[in-house]
Each structure stands twice: as C-alpha cells, then as structure tokens.
C-alpha cells in the first residue's frame, strides 16, 4: 500500500510481522491498546522528470512493491534505485526491482567496506556532497549519523525540506495507523514508542556517551532543520519535525540506563 505525501513523493509501506511479543514479561506502555503491533518497513518513490526509489522493502513484499511501483509510475521508467544499506528490510528486493526496470541505475553508500560482498561495487557510490537532479526536485546524500550497519546512507529532498533518516527514529504502530502521519494517530510518537524500537534495534545505545549523543542530535537539528521526517521504520512526521527529533534525547538516556530492551525475536 502507498500514500502520496507530497506531490510526486509516494510512501510505500510494508507492515512487517506482528511484534506484540515485545511486551511479553513487561508492563505494556500507555500507548499500547491490546492490539497487533508492527514495526513497518518503508520505501519512498519520487516521481519527476526522472524517478527515484529509496529502499526496496523486504522479499515478503516483493509482489506488492512491484504492483505499487507499476501503478504509481503509469508506464514511466524507474531511473534510480537508492539502497540505504545492505539489510533485508531495505535492500531485500534490489535485484527483483532491477530485473523489472533493467535501465535503472543502482545507487549505494560509498561509506564502509565490503561493497563487493553485496554487489554494491557495481553501483554508483554516493555520500556527502553528492546529489541527483530529478528535474523539478533534487535529492542529496549524507553519511548516516546513527546507523545499524557500517555501510549506510541518509537522504534529503530539497523542495520539501525532507530528511530520510533510515533506521533512526523508527517506532512501532498499530494496524489501523498504517500510512498515517504522526499527527493523525492517537498519542503520536511518544518517547515510549521510540524506546520500543531503538532499545531493540539500536541497542548499542546502551554503550554510548549519552551526553555526546544529545549534542549530536542538536547538530542534526541545526544542520537539517527538516520540515518533514520520513524514517524507514516509523510513520512520517510532517509537523514540528525538529520537536520530534528532540524526543530522541530522552530515548538515548533510557536505553543507556536500562540497556537492551526486550527482543525482536
């Protein structure tokens, strides 16, 4: 399923498996409503004079992804496929998409090592200072500040002033909240929701210097000051984006104090 979030920018979402087991042996947080809980996978399709897909979802969503792409593109080609990092929820359909759109250019992070291991040495490698002009809009690439893989990339889109922070700012949601903006859901992206994701996926937060991380979040806010926050594992923030980035400060404090929170199994 997908939703057009701005003219020419489409949010394609895979729900992911039920993660209700996150709360086994724990007191459920206030936002939990005794319902199925998902941590979504998100991809983003930009349609302009040229087209670009950012991430590919997992192999469980192959057919749905290809159907969504065909419906949105309406016969247009896919010109660029950007893989944020070689992890299943992000790159799981890379080769299937390239088979479907053989003239598409593969774009991958230039950071880290082991590109040949993932066939990424065959891609155009990009990072800070690199961009792609799609015609009416431009995307730029950045070294990921908070990441769960050594080969990783963030992206911004200039026209909407959007930041795509990949794994950072992920959080779970209920089925009925699918493809909702954060301001459309009950209770919005609380710190508890953010802890539920980062305490499991970015559990290395327990080893960091929390003060340095908080200062790094301040740097991100000053550098990007986004109007729209589009994560790979959460819902889109279209109002008060920097205020939501501020909420990541207590998340780091909680994970740093408590250590790894539960398991994703």
mmCIF file of N, CA and C in Angstrom, residues 81-197:
data_model
loop_
_atom_site.group_PDB
_atom_site.id
_atom_site.type_symbol
_atom_site.label_atom_id
_atom_site.label_comp_id
_atom_site.label_asym_id
_atom_site.label_seq_id
_atom_site.Cartn_x
_atom_site.Cartn_y
_atom_site.Cartn_z
ATOM 1 N N UNK A 81 17.605 3.645 -8.375
ATOM 2 C CA UNK A 81 17.274 2.865 -7.181
ATOM 3 C C UNK A 81 18.375 3.094 -6.157
ATOM 4 N N UNK A 82 18.019 3.753 -5.048
ATOM 5 C CA UNK A 82 18.978 4.053 -3.988
ATOM 6 C C UNK A 82 18.759 3.070 -2.842
ATOM 7 N N UNK A 83 19.802 2.335 -2.504
ATOM 8 C CA UNK A 83 19.759 1.398 -1.382
ATOM 9 C C UNK A 83 20.492 2.038 -0.213
ATOM 10 N N UNK A 84 19.777 2.298 0.875
ATOM 11 C CA UNK A 84 20.406 2.978 2.009
ATOM 12 C C UNK A 84 21.486 2.129 2.657
ATOM 13 N N UNK A 85 21.250 0.821 2.766
ATOM 14 C CA UNK A 85 22.267 -0.100 3.271
ATOM 15 C C UNK A 85 21.843 -1.539 3.003
ATOM 16 N N UNK A 86 22.807 -2.476 2.936
ATOM 17 C CA UNK A 86 22.501 -3.856 2.554
ATOM 18 C C UNK A 86 21.932 -4.671 3.709
ATOM 19 N N UNK A 87 20.677 -4.397 4.042
ATOM 20 C CA UNK A 87 19.956 -5.092 5.095
ATOM 21 C C UNK A 87 18.614 -5.517 4.492
ATOM 22 N N UNK A 88 18.099 -6.653 4.898
ATOM 23 C CA UNK A 88 16.925 -7.230 4.237
ATOM 24 C C UNK A 88 15.737 -6.268 4.125
ATOM 25 N N UNK A 89 15.326 -5.556 5.191
ATOM 26 C CA UNK A 89 14.156 -4.674 5.054
ATOM 27 C C UNK A 89 14.386 -3.486 4.119
ATOM 28 N N UNK A 90 15.638 -3.237 3.772
ATOM 29 C CA UNK A 90 15.966 -2.068 2.954
ATOM 30 C C UNK A 90 16.369 -2.457 1.531
ATOM 31 N N UNK A 91 17.088 -3.567 1.397
ATOM 32 C CA UNK A 91 17.638 -3.957 0.097
ATOM 33 C C UNK A 91 17.120 -5.302 -0.388
ATOM 34 N N UNK A 92 16.128 -5.856 0.293
ATOM 35 C CA UNK A 92 15.686 -7.213 0.004
ATOM 36 C C UNK A 92 15.113 -7.437 -1.376
ATOM 37 N N UNK A 93 14.673 -6.376 -2.035
ATOM 38 C CA UNK A 93 14.106 -6.520 -3.388
ATOM 39 C C UNK A 93 14.958 -5.829 -4.457
ATOM 40 N N UNK A 94 16.200 -5.541 -4.134
ATOM 41 C CA UNK A 94 17.051 -4.803 -5.063
ATOM 42 C C UNK A 94 17.117 -5.465 -6.429
ATOM 43 N N UNK A 95 17.479 -6.732 -6.468
ATOM 44 C CA UNK A 95 17.678 -7.376 -7.763
ATOM 45 C C UNK A 95 16.359 -7.625 -8.476
ATOM 46 N N UNK A 96 15.300 -7.822 -7.724
ATOM 47 C CA UNK A 96 13.980 -8.005 -8.375
ATOM 48 C C UNK A 96 13.522 -6.699 -9.023
ATOM 49 N N UNK A 97 13.766 -5.573 -8.369
ATOM 50 C CA UNK A 97 13.415 -4.277 -8.956
ATOM 51 C C UNK A 97 14.254 -4.012 -10.196
ATOM 52 N N UNK A 98 15.549 -4.338 -10.131
ATOM 53 C CA UNK A 98 16.416 -4.119 -11.287
ATOM 54 C C UNK A 98 16.058 -5.035 -12.445
ATOM 55 N N UNK A 99 15.574 -6.216 -12.151
ATOM 56 C CA UNK A 99 15.079 -7.095 -13.223
ATOM 57 C C UNK A 99 13.863 -6.480 -13.906
ATOM 58 N N UNK A 100 12.990 -5.877 -13.110
ATOM 59 C CA UNK A 100 11.762 -5.280 -13.645
ATOM 60 C C UNK A 100 12.063 -3.995 -14.411
ATOM 61 N N UNK A 101 13.097 -3.269 -13.973
ATOM 62 C CA UNK A 101 13.464 -1.997 -14.609
ATOM 63 C C UNK A 101 14.954 -2.059 -14.968
ATOM 64 N N UNK A 102 15.300 -2.766 -16.039
ATOM 65 C CA UNK A 102 16.710 -3.055 -16.352
ATOM 66 C C UNK A 102 17.556 -1.831 -16.681
ATOM 67 N N UNK A 103 16.938 -0.706 -17.037
ATOM 68 C CA UNK A 103 17.710 0.500 -17.340
ATOM 69 C C UNK A 103 17.925 1.375 -16.105
ATOM 70 N N UNK A 104 17.469 0.909 -14.963
ATOM 71 C CA UNK A 104 17.581 1.668 -13.719
ATOM 72 C C UNK A 104 19.024 1.656 -13.217
ATOM 73 N N UNK A 105 19.463 2.784 -12.687
ATOM 74 C CA UNK A 105 20.803 2.915 -12.126
ATOM 75 C C UNK A 105 20.779 2.603 -10.633
ATOM 76 N N UNK A 106 21.656 1.708 -10.182
ATOM 77 C CA UNK A 106 21.750 1.359 -8.772
ATOM 78 C C UNK A 106 22.681 2.340 -8.066
ATOM 79 N N UNK A 107 22.214 2.877 -6.938
ATOM 80 C CA UNK A 107 22.965 3.864 -6.165
ATOM 81 C C UNK A 107 23.102 3.328 -4.741
ATOM 82 N N UNK A 108 24.312 3.413 -4.184
ATOM 83 C CA UNK A 108 24.568 2.842 -2.861
ATOM 84 C C UNK A 108 25.544 3.726 -2.091
ATOM 85 N N UNK A 109 25.655 3.525 -0.766
ATOM 86 C CA UNK A 109 26.566 4.341 0.051
ATOM 87 C C UNK A 109 28.024 4.083 -0.317
ATOM 88 N N UNK A 110 28.815 5.118 -0.302
ATOM 89 C CA UNK A 110 30.254 4.925 -0.512
ATOM 90 C C UNK A 110 30.975 4.671 0.810
ATOM 91 N N UNK A 111 30.248 4.751 1.927
ATOM 92 C CA UNK A 111 30.857 4.580 3.246
ATOM 93 C C UNK A 111 31.050 3.105 3.575
ATOM 94 N N UNK A 112 31.970 2.830 4.478
ATOM 95 C CA UNK A 112 32.171 1.473 4.941
ATOM 96 C C UNK A 112 32.953 0.622 3.969
ATOM 97 N N UNK A 113 32.966 -0.685 4.245
ATOM 98 C CA UNK A 113 33.716 -1.634 3.426
ATOM 99 C C UNK A 113 32.815 -2.806 3.061
ATOM 100 N N UNK A 114 33.319 -3.684 2.233
ATOM 101 C CA UNK A 114 32.592 -4.900 1.890
ATOM 102 C C UNK A 114 31.577 -4.730 0.784
ATOM 103 N N UNK A 115 31.711 -3.666 -0.037
ATOM 104 C CA UNK A 115 30.738 -3.441 -1.103
ATOM 105 C C UNK A 115 30.662 -4.621 -2.074
ATOM 106 N N UNK A 116 31.818 -5.207 -2.395
ATOM 107 C CA UNK A 116 31.823 -6.321 -3.341
ATOM 108 C C UNK A 116 31.034 -7.509 -2.815
ATOM 109 N N UNK A 117 31.016 -7.659 -1.505
ATOM 110 C CA UNK A 117 30.276 -8.760 -0.884
ATOM 111 C C UNK A 117 28.791 -8.699 -1.226
ATOM 112 N N UNK A 118 28.265 -7.466 -1.367
ATOM 113 C CA UNK A 118 26.843 -7.270 -1.646
ATOM 114 C C UNK A 118 26.585 -6.828 -3.092
ATOM 115 N N UNK A 119 27.567 -6.966 -3.982
ATOM 116 C CA UNK A 119 27.461 -6.499 -5.370
ATOM 117 C C UNK A 119 27.338 -4.984 -5.453
ATOM 118 N N UNK A 120 27.584 -4.276 -4.372
ATOM 119 C CA UNK A 120 27.418 -2.830 -4.403
ATOM 120 C C UNK A 120 28.593 -2.124 -5.078
ATOM 121 N N UNK A 121 29.663 -2.865 -5.351
ATOM 122 C CA UNK A 121 30.755 -2.266 -6.108
ATOM 123 C C UNK A 121 30.338 -1.997 -7.552
ATOM 124 N N UNK A 122 29.214 -2.575 -7.952
ATOM 125 C CA UNK A 122 28.680 -2.339 -9.290
ATOM 126 C C UNK A 122 27.777 -1.103 -9.332
ATOM 127 N N UNK A 123 27.507 -0.521 -8.172
ATOM 128 C CA UNK A 123 26.603 0.618 -8.083
ATOM 129 C C UNK A 123 27.369 1.933 -8.188
ATOM 130 N N UNK A 124 26.613 3.019 -8.384
ATOM 131 C CA UNK A 124 27.179 4.352 -8.225
ATOM 132 C C UNK A 124 27.247 4.622 -6.728
ATOM 133 N N UNK A 125 28.434 4.864 -6.200
ATOM 134 C CA UNK A 125 28.607 5.063 -4.769
ATOM 135 C C UNK A 125 28.570 6.551 -4.453
ATOM 136 N N UNK A 126 27.709 6.930 -3.513
ATOM 137 C CA UNK A 126 27.489 8.344 -3.197
ATOM 138 C C UNK A 126 27.630 8.581 -1.703
ATOM 139 N N UNK A 127 27.814 9.855 -1.352
ATOM 140 C CA UNK A 127 27.893 10.264 0.033
ATOM 141 C C UNK A 127 27.774 11.762 0.143
ATOM 142 N N UNK A 128 28.286 12.306 1.225
ATOM 143 C CA UNK A 128 28.185 13.744 1.479
ATOM 144 C C UNK A 128 28.711 14.539 0.286
ATOM 145 N N UNK A 129 27.905 15.508 -0.167
ATOM 146 C CA UNK A 129 28.288 16.331 -1.309
ATOM 147 C C UNK A 129 27.746 15.844 -2.627
ATOM 148 N N UNK A 130 27.203 14.629 -2.662
ATOM 149 C CA UNK A 130 26.633 14.082 -3.897
ATOM 150 C C UNK A 130 25.127 14.300 -3.930
ATOM 151 N N UNK A 131 24.586 14.461 -5.112
ATOM 152 C CA UNK A 131 23.143 14.674 -5.275
ATOM 153 C C UNK A 131 22.698 14.148 -6.628
ATOM 154 N N UNK A 132 21.395 14.025 -6.787
ATOM 155 C CA UNK A 132 20.793 13.643 -8.067
ATOM 156 C C UNK A 132 19.689 14.630 -8.385
ATOM 157 N N UNK A 133 19.760 15.238 -9.538
ATOM 158 C CA UNK A 133 18.745 16.177 -10.010
ATOM 159 C C UNK A 133 17.695 15.382 -10.775
ATOM 160 N N UNK A 134 16.475 15.386 -10.265
ATOM 161 C CA UNK A 134 15.385 14.643 -10.906
ATOM 162 C C UNK A 134 14.579 15.516 -11.862
ATOM 163 N N UNK A 135 14.932 16.773 -11.963
ATOM 164 C CA UNK A 135 14.202 17.707 -12.822
ATOM 165 C C UNK A 135 13.633 18.840 -12.012
ATOM 166 N N UNK A 136 12.518 18.606 -11.366
ATOM 167 C CA UNK A 136 11.903 19.634 -10.538
ATOM 168 C C UNK A 136 12.352 19.590 -9.091
ATOM 169 N N UNK A 137 13.034 18.549 -8.710
ATOM 170 C CA UNK A 137 13.491 18.399 -7.328
ATOM 171 C C UNK A 137 14.866 17.742 -7.325
ATOM 172 N N UNK A 138 15.593 17.936 -6.230
ATOM 173 C CA UNK A 138 16.935 17.376 -6.083
ATOM 174 C C UNK A 138 17.033 16.623 -4.765
ATOM 175 N N UNK A 139 17.643 15.439 -4.804
ATOM 176 C CA UNK A 139 17.937 14.706 -3.576
ATOM 177 C C UNK A 139 19.433 14.776 -3.323
ATOM 178 N N UNK A 140 19.795 14.855 -2.057
ATOM 179 C CA UNK A 140 21.197 14.886 -1.652
ATOM 180 C C UNK A 140 21.449 13.754 -0.673
ATOM 181 N N UNK A 141 22.702 13.308 -0.612
ATOM 182 C CA UNK A 141 23.052 12.148 0.200
ATOM 183 C C UNK A 141 24.017 12.548 1.316
ATOM 184 N N UNK A 142 23.905 11.810 2.445
ATOM 185 C CA UNK A 142 24.648 12.176 3.648
ATOM 186 C C UNK A 142 25.111 10.924 4.375
ATOM 187 N N UNK A 143 26.244 11.049 5.045
ATOM 188 C CA UNK A 143 26.691 9.953 5.891
ATOM 189 C C UNK A 143 25.712 9.790 7.048
ATOM 190 N N UNK A 144 25.283 8.570 7.296
ATOM 191 C CA UNK A 144 24.333 8.310 8.376
ATOM 192 C C UNK A 144 24.987 8.602 9.720
ATOM 193 N N UNK A 145 24.306 9.375 10.552
ATOM 194 C CA UNK A 145 24.827 9.700 11.881
ATOM 195 C C UNK A 145 24.598 8.549 12.855
ATOM 196 N N UNK A 146 23.390 8.003 12.862
ATOM 197 C CA UNK A 146 23.053 6.862 13.721
ATOM 198 C C UNK A 146 22.656 5.717 12.797
ATOM 199 N N UNK A 147 23.311 4.585 12.911
ATOM 200 C CA UNK A 147 23.135 3.511 11.941
ATOM 201 C C UNK A 147 23.263 2.160 12.617
ATOM 202 N N UNK A 148 22.765 1.108 11.931
ATOM 203 C CA UNK A 148 22.913 -0.244 12.470
ATOM 204 C C UNK A 148 23.723 -1.125 11.530
ATOM 205 N N UNK A 149 24.385 -0.524 10.527
ATOM 206 C CA UNK A 149 25.246 -1.260 9.603
ATOM 207 C C UNK A 149 26.374 -0.332 9.165
ATOM 208 N N UNK A 150 27.565 -0.871 8.919
ATOM 209 C CA UNK A 150 28.698 0.000 8.585
ATOM 210 C C UNK A 150 28.600 0.642 7.212
ATOM 211 N N UNK A 151 27.783 0.081 6.336
ATOM 212 C CA UNK A 151 27.561 0.658 5.001
ATOM 213 C C UNK A 151 26.170 1.273 5.014
ATOM 214 N N UNK A 152 26.064 2.588 5.181
ATOM 215 C CA UNK A 152 24.748 3.194 5.358
ATOM 216 C C UNK A 152 24.735 4.624 4.854
ATOM 217 N N UNK A 153 23.521 5.109 4.544
ATOM 218 C CA UNK A 153 23.349 6.391 3.876
ATOM 219 C C UNK A 153 22.024 7.023 4.281
ATOM 220 N N UNK A 154 22.021 8.330 4.519
ATOM 221 C CA UNK A 154 20.792 9.101 4.682
ATOM 222 C C UNK A 154 20.559 9.942 3.433
ATOM 223 N N UNK A 155 19.340 10.478 3.290
ATOM 224 C CA UNK A 155 18.999 11.278 2.114
ATOM 225 C C UNK A 155 18.133 12.463 2.522
ATOM 226 N N UNK A 156 18.267 13.573 1.810
ATOM 227 C CA UNK A 156 17.360 14.707 1.958
ATOM 228 C C UNK A 156 16.773 15.048 0.596
ATOM 229 N N UNK A 157 15.604 15.716 0.624
ATOM 230 C CA UNK A 157 14.974 16.203 -0.610
ATOM 231 C C UNK A 157 14.743 17.692 -0.426
ATOM 232 N N UNK A 158 15.265 18.501 -1.353
ATOM 233 C CA UNK A 158 15.356 19.940 -1.134
ATOM 234 C C UNK A 158 14.013 20.662 -1.209
ATOM 235 N N UNK A 159 13.154 20.285 -2.134
ATOM 236 C CA UNK A 159 11.914 21.029 -2.349
ATOM 237 C C UNK A 159 11.007 20.992 -1.127
ATOM 238 N N UNK A 160 10.894 19.818 -0.522
ATOM 239 C CA UNK A 160 10.031 19.660 0.658
ATOM 240 C C UNK A 160 10.810 19.801 1.963
ATOM 241 N N UNK A 161 12.122 19.964 1.868
ATOM 242 C CA UNK A 161 12.987 20.015 3.044
ATOM 243 C C UNK A 161 12.759 18.773 3.908
ATOM 244 N N UNK A 162 12.813 17.606 3.256
ATOM 245 C CA UNK A 162 12.561 16.330 3.932
ATOM 246 C C UNK A 162 13.873 15.637 4.262
ATOM 247 N N UNK A 163 13.906 15.000 5.427
ATOM 248 C CA UNK A 163 15.035 14.180 5.844
ATOM 249 C C UNK A 163 14.574 12.732 5.926
ATOM 250 N N UNK A 164 15.343 11.846 5.301
ATOM 251 C CA UNK A 164 15.074 10.411 5.322
ATOM 252 C C UNK A 164 16.170 9.755 6.182
ATOM 253 N N UNK A 165 15.921 9.595 7.501
ATOM 254 C CA UNK A 165 16.973 9.146 8.417
ATOM 255 C C UNK A 165 17.081 7.631 8.573
ATOM 256 N N UNK A 166 16.490 6.890 7.677
ATOM 257 C CA UNK A 166 16.590 5.436 7.596
ATOM 258 C C UNK A 166 16.204 4.802 8.933
ATOM 259 N N UNK A 167 17.115 4.079 9.605
ATOM 260 C CA UNK A 167 16.735 3.341 10.816
ATOM 261 C C UNK A 167 16.471 4.252 12.007
ATOM 262 N N UNK A 168 17.105 5.385 12.055
ATOM 263 C CA UNK A 168 16.898 6.302 13.179
ATOM 264 C C UNK A 168 15.466 6.837 13.148
ATOM 265 N N UNK A 169 14.885 7.006 14.314
ATOM 266 C CA UNK A 169 13.516 7.478 14.503
ATOM 267 C C UNK A 169 12.468 6.443 14.052
ATOM 268 N N UNK A 170 12.803 5.176 14.192
ATOM 269 C CA UNK A 170 11.800 4.140 13.988
ATOM 270 C C UNK A 170 10.938 3.967 15.219
ATOM 271 N N UNK A 171 9.710 3.487 15.026
ATOM 272 C CA UNK A 171 8.849 3.180 16.179
ATOM 273 C C UNK A 171 7.667 2.328 15.729
ATOM 274 N N UNK A 172 7.118 1.504 16.622
ATOM 275 C CA UNK A 172 6.011 0.607 16.273
ATOM 276 C C UNK A 172 4.678 1.340 16.183
ATOM 277 N N UNK A 173 3.725 0.705 15.491
ATOM 278 C CA UNK A 173 2.374 1.256 15.456
ATOM 279 C C UNK A 173 1.355 0.139 15.279
ATOM 280 N N UNK A 174 0.097 0.467 15.502
ATOM 281 C CA UNK A 174 -0.999 -0.482 15.355
ATOM 282 C C UNK A 174 -1.446 -0.540 13.898
ATOM 283 N N UNK A 175 -2.141 -1.635 13.541
ATOM 284 C CA UNK A 175 -2.550 -1.835 12.150
ATOM 285 C C UNK A 175 -3.356 -0.665 11.604
ATOM 286 N N UNK A 176 -4.268 -0.144 12.411
ATOM 287 C CA UNK A 176 -5.147 0.912 11.905
ATOM 288 C C UNK A 176 -4.402 2.237 11.702
ATOM 289 N N UNK A 177 -3.165 2.308 12.174
ATOM 290 C CA UNK A 177 -2.367 3.519 11.996
ATOM 291 C C UNK A 177 -1.505 3.468 10.736
ATOM 292 N N UNK A 178 -1.647 2.421 9.961
ATOM 293 C CA UNK A 178 -0.816 2.248 8.767
ATOM 294 C C UNK A 178 -0.952 3.448 7.836
ATOM 295 N N UNK A 179 0.197 3.915 7.319
ATOM 296 C CA UNK A 179 0.269 5.038 6.381
ATOM 297 C C UNK A 179 -0.369 6.310 6.938
ATOM 298 N N UNK A 180 -0.365 6.437 8.252
ATOM 299 C CA UNK A 180 -0.839 7.666 8.883
ATOM 300 C C UNK A 180 0.346 8.579 9.165
ATOM 301 N N UNK A 181 0.103 9.879 9.088
ATOM 302 C CA UNK A 181 1.096 10.817 9.580
ATOM 303 C C UNK A 181 1.055 10.791 11.107
ATOM 304 N N UNK A 182 2.156 11.139 11.729
ATOM 305 C CA UNK A 182 2.215 11.106 13.191
ATOM 306 C C UNK A 182 1.116 11.972 13.809
ATOM 307 N N UNK A 183 0.815 13.112 13.186
ATOM 308 C CA UNK A 183 -0.204 13.988 13.757
ATOM 309 C C UNK A 183 -1.619 13.429 13.607
ATOM 310 N N UNK A 184 -1.775 12.316 12.879
ATOM 311 C CA UNK A 184 -3.088 11.705 12.684
ATOM 312 C C UNK A 184 -3.358 10.560 13.652
ATOM 313 N N UNK A 185 -2.373 10.148 14.438
ATOM 314 C CA UNK A 185 -2.578 8.998 15.305
ATOM 315 C C UNK A 185 -2.777 9.443 16.748
ATOM 316 N N UNK A 186 -3.404 8.567 17.514
ATOM 317 C CA UNK A 186 -3.676 8.859 18.916
ATOM 318 C C UNK A 186 -2.392 8.708 19.729
ATOM 319 N N UNK A 187 -2.013 9.727 20.431
ATOM 320 C CA UNK A 187 -0.845 9.643 21.291
ATOM 321 C C UNK A 187 0.469 9.943 20.610
ATOM 322 N N UNK A 188 0.498 10.098 19.330
ATOM 323 C CA UNK A 188 1.649 10.405 18.468
ATOM 324 C C UNK A 188 2.892 9.593 18.827
ATOM 325 N N UNK A 189 4.052 10.057 18.361
ATOM 326 C CA UNK A 189 5.297 9.295 18.540
ATOM 327 C C UNK A 189 5.884 9.589 19.911
ATOM 328 N N UNK A 190 5.369 8.914 20.922
ATOM 329 C CA UNK A 190 5.828 9.144 22.288
ATOM 330 C C UNK A 190 7.234 8.604 22.472
ATOM 331 N N UNK A 191 7.878 9.029 23.529
ATOM 332 C CA UNK A 191 9.204 8.515 23.854
ATOM 333 C C UNK A 191 9.148 7.007 24.067
ATOM 334 N N UNK A 192 8.064 6.500 24.680
ATOM 335 C CA UNK A 192 7.922 5.052 24.889
ATOM 336 C C UNK A 192 7.950 4.290 23.573
ATOM 337 N N UNK A 193 7.289 4.826 22.569
ATOM 338 C CA UNK A 193 7.297 4.160 21.259
ATOM 339 C C UNK A 193 8.704 4.149 20.670
ATOM 340 N N UNK A 194 9.393 5.256 20.785
ATOM 341 C CA UNK A 194 10.744 5.359 20.239
ATOM 342 C C UNK A 194 11.700 4.438 20.983
ATOM 343 N N UNK A 195 11.527 4.318 22.297
ATOM 344 C CA UNK A 195 12.350 3.400 23.079
ATOM 345 C C UNK A 195 12.087 1.960 22.647
ATOM 346 N N UNK A 196 10.826 1.622 22.366
ATOM 347 C CA UNK A 196 10.468 0.261 21.977
ATOM 348 C C UNK A 196 11.236 -0.191 20.744
ATOM 349 N N UNK A 197 11.534 0.745 19.841
ATOM 350 C CA UNK A 197 12.310 0.403 18.643
ATOM 351 C C UNK A 197 13.810 0.486 18.904
#
